[in-house]
XYZ file of C-alpha atoms in Angstrom:
81
model
C 0.000 0.000 0.000
C 1.191 3.465 -0.808
C 1.111 6.200 1.831
C -1.563 7.994 -0.208
C -4.166 5.374 0.651
C -3.866 3.403 -2.579
C -3.114 -0.307 -2.646
C -1.632 -1.605 -5.879
C -1.775 -5.179 -7.082
C 1.058 -5.345 -9.595
C 1.520 -8.249 -11.954
C 4.465 -8.557 -14.306
C 3.921 -10.346 -17.586
C 6.304 -11.233 -20.391
C 3.628 -12.869 -22.486
C -0.097 -12.348 -22.327
C -1.989 -15.631 -22.813
C -5.672 -16.544 -22.528
C -5.060 -17.703 -18.950
C -3.458 -14.373 -18.125
C -6.458 -12.564 -19.593
C -8.834 -14.571 -17.389
C -6.670 -13.884 -14.342
C -6.570 -10.160 -15.124
C -10.339 -9.969 -15.552
C -10.841 -11.766 -12.229
C -8.417 -9.393 -10.493
C -10.178 -6.374 -11.992
C -13.587 -7.658 -10.832
C -12.185 -8.190 -7.343
C -10.623 -4.715 -7.232
C -13.877 -3.157 -8.451
C -15.828 -5.004 -5.732
C -13.389 -3.915 -3.006
C -13.519 -0.306 -4.203
C -17.302 -0.365 -4.397
C -17.487 -1.663 -0.821
C -15.442 1.346 0.243
C -14.191 -0.097 3.534
C -10.714 -1.131 2.368
C -9.319 2.024 0.829
C -8.679 2.453 -2.862
C -7.236 -0.468 -4.822
C -5.839 -0.779 -8.346
C -4.682 -3.754 -10.403
C -2.006 -3.066 -13.001
C -0.114 -5.319 -15.382
C 3.467 -4.398 -16.152
C 4.770 -5.865 -19.404
C 8.188 -4.204 -19.134
C 9.639 -4.506 -15.605
C 12.054 -1.643 -16.287
C 9.001 0.669 -16.314
C 7.906 -0.370 -12.819
C 9.719 2.477 -10.980
C 8.036 5.067 -13.212
C 4.641 3.409 -12.701
C 5.112 3.498 -8.921
C 6.168 7.148 -9.048
C 3.111 8.062 -11.124
C 0.803 6.336 -8.664
C 2.542 7.749 -5.595
C 2.456 11.320 -6.865
C -1.128 11.284 -8.105
C -4.134 12.555 -6.193
C -6.425 9.532 -6.118
C -10.165 9.620 -6.245
C -12.602 7.435 -8.161
C -12.552 9.674 -11.251
C -8.773 9.875 -11.520
C -8.459 6.110 -10.979
C -10.876 5.439 -13.820
C -9.021 7.872 -16.064
C -5.631 6.382 -15.217
C -6.930 2.869 -15.869
C -8.192 3.915 -19.296
C -4.866 5.608 -20.100
C -2.930 2.465 -19.116
C -5.109 0.188 -21.224
C -5.127 2.452 -24.279
C -1.503 3.305 -24.517
């Protein structure tokens, strides 16, 4: 968990297979359910395909102001580019 109240579930992947897609969808459903409950802080699930980018990803999350709108926007940015 980051000091800003955000808990990240980070998965590193070299190859993205059908099993990985199922696992990612399950993790995203779980994170959405935890966030909707609201009693466990804010959670995010991210997949890192290039481990050398992990420090930058952590910095971006740590420096951001997190609320439900910015989390949704960040998730869309990560998936689209």
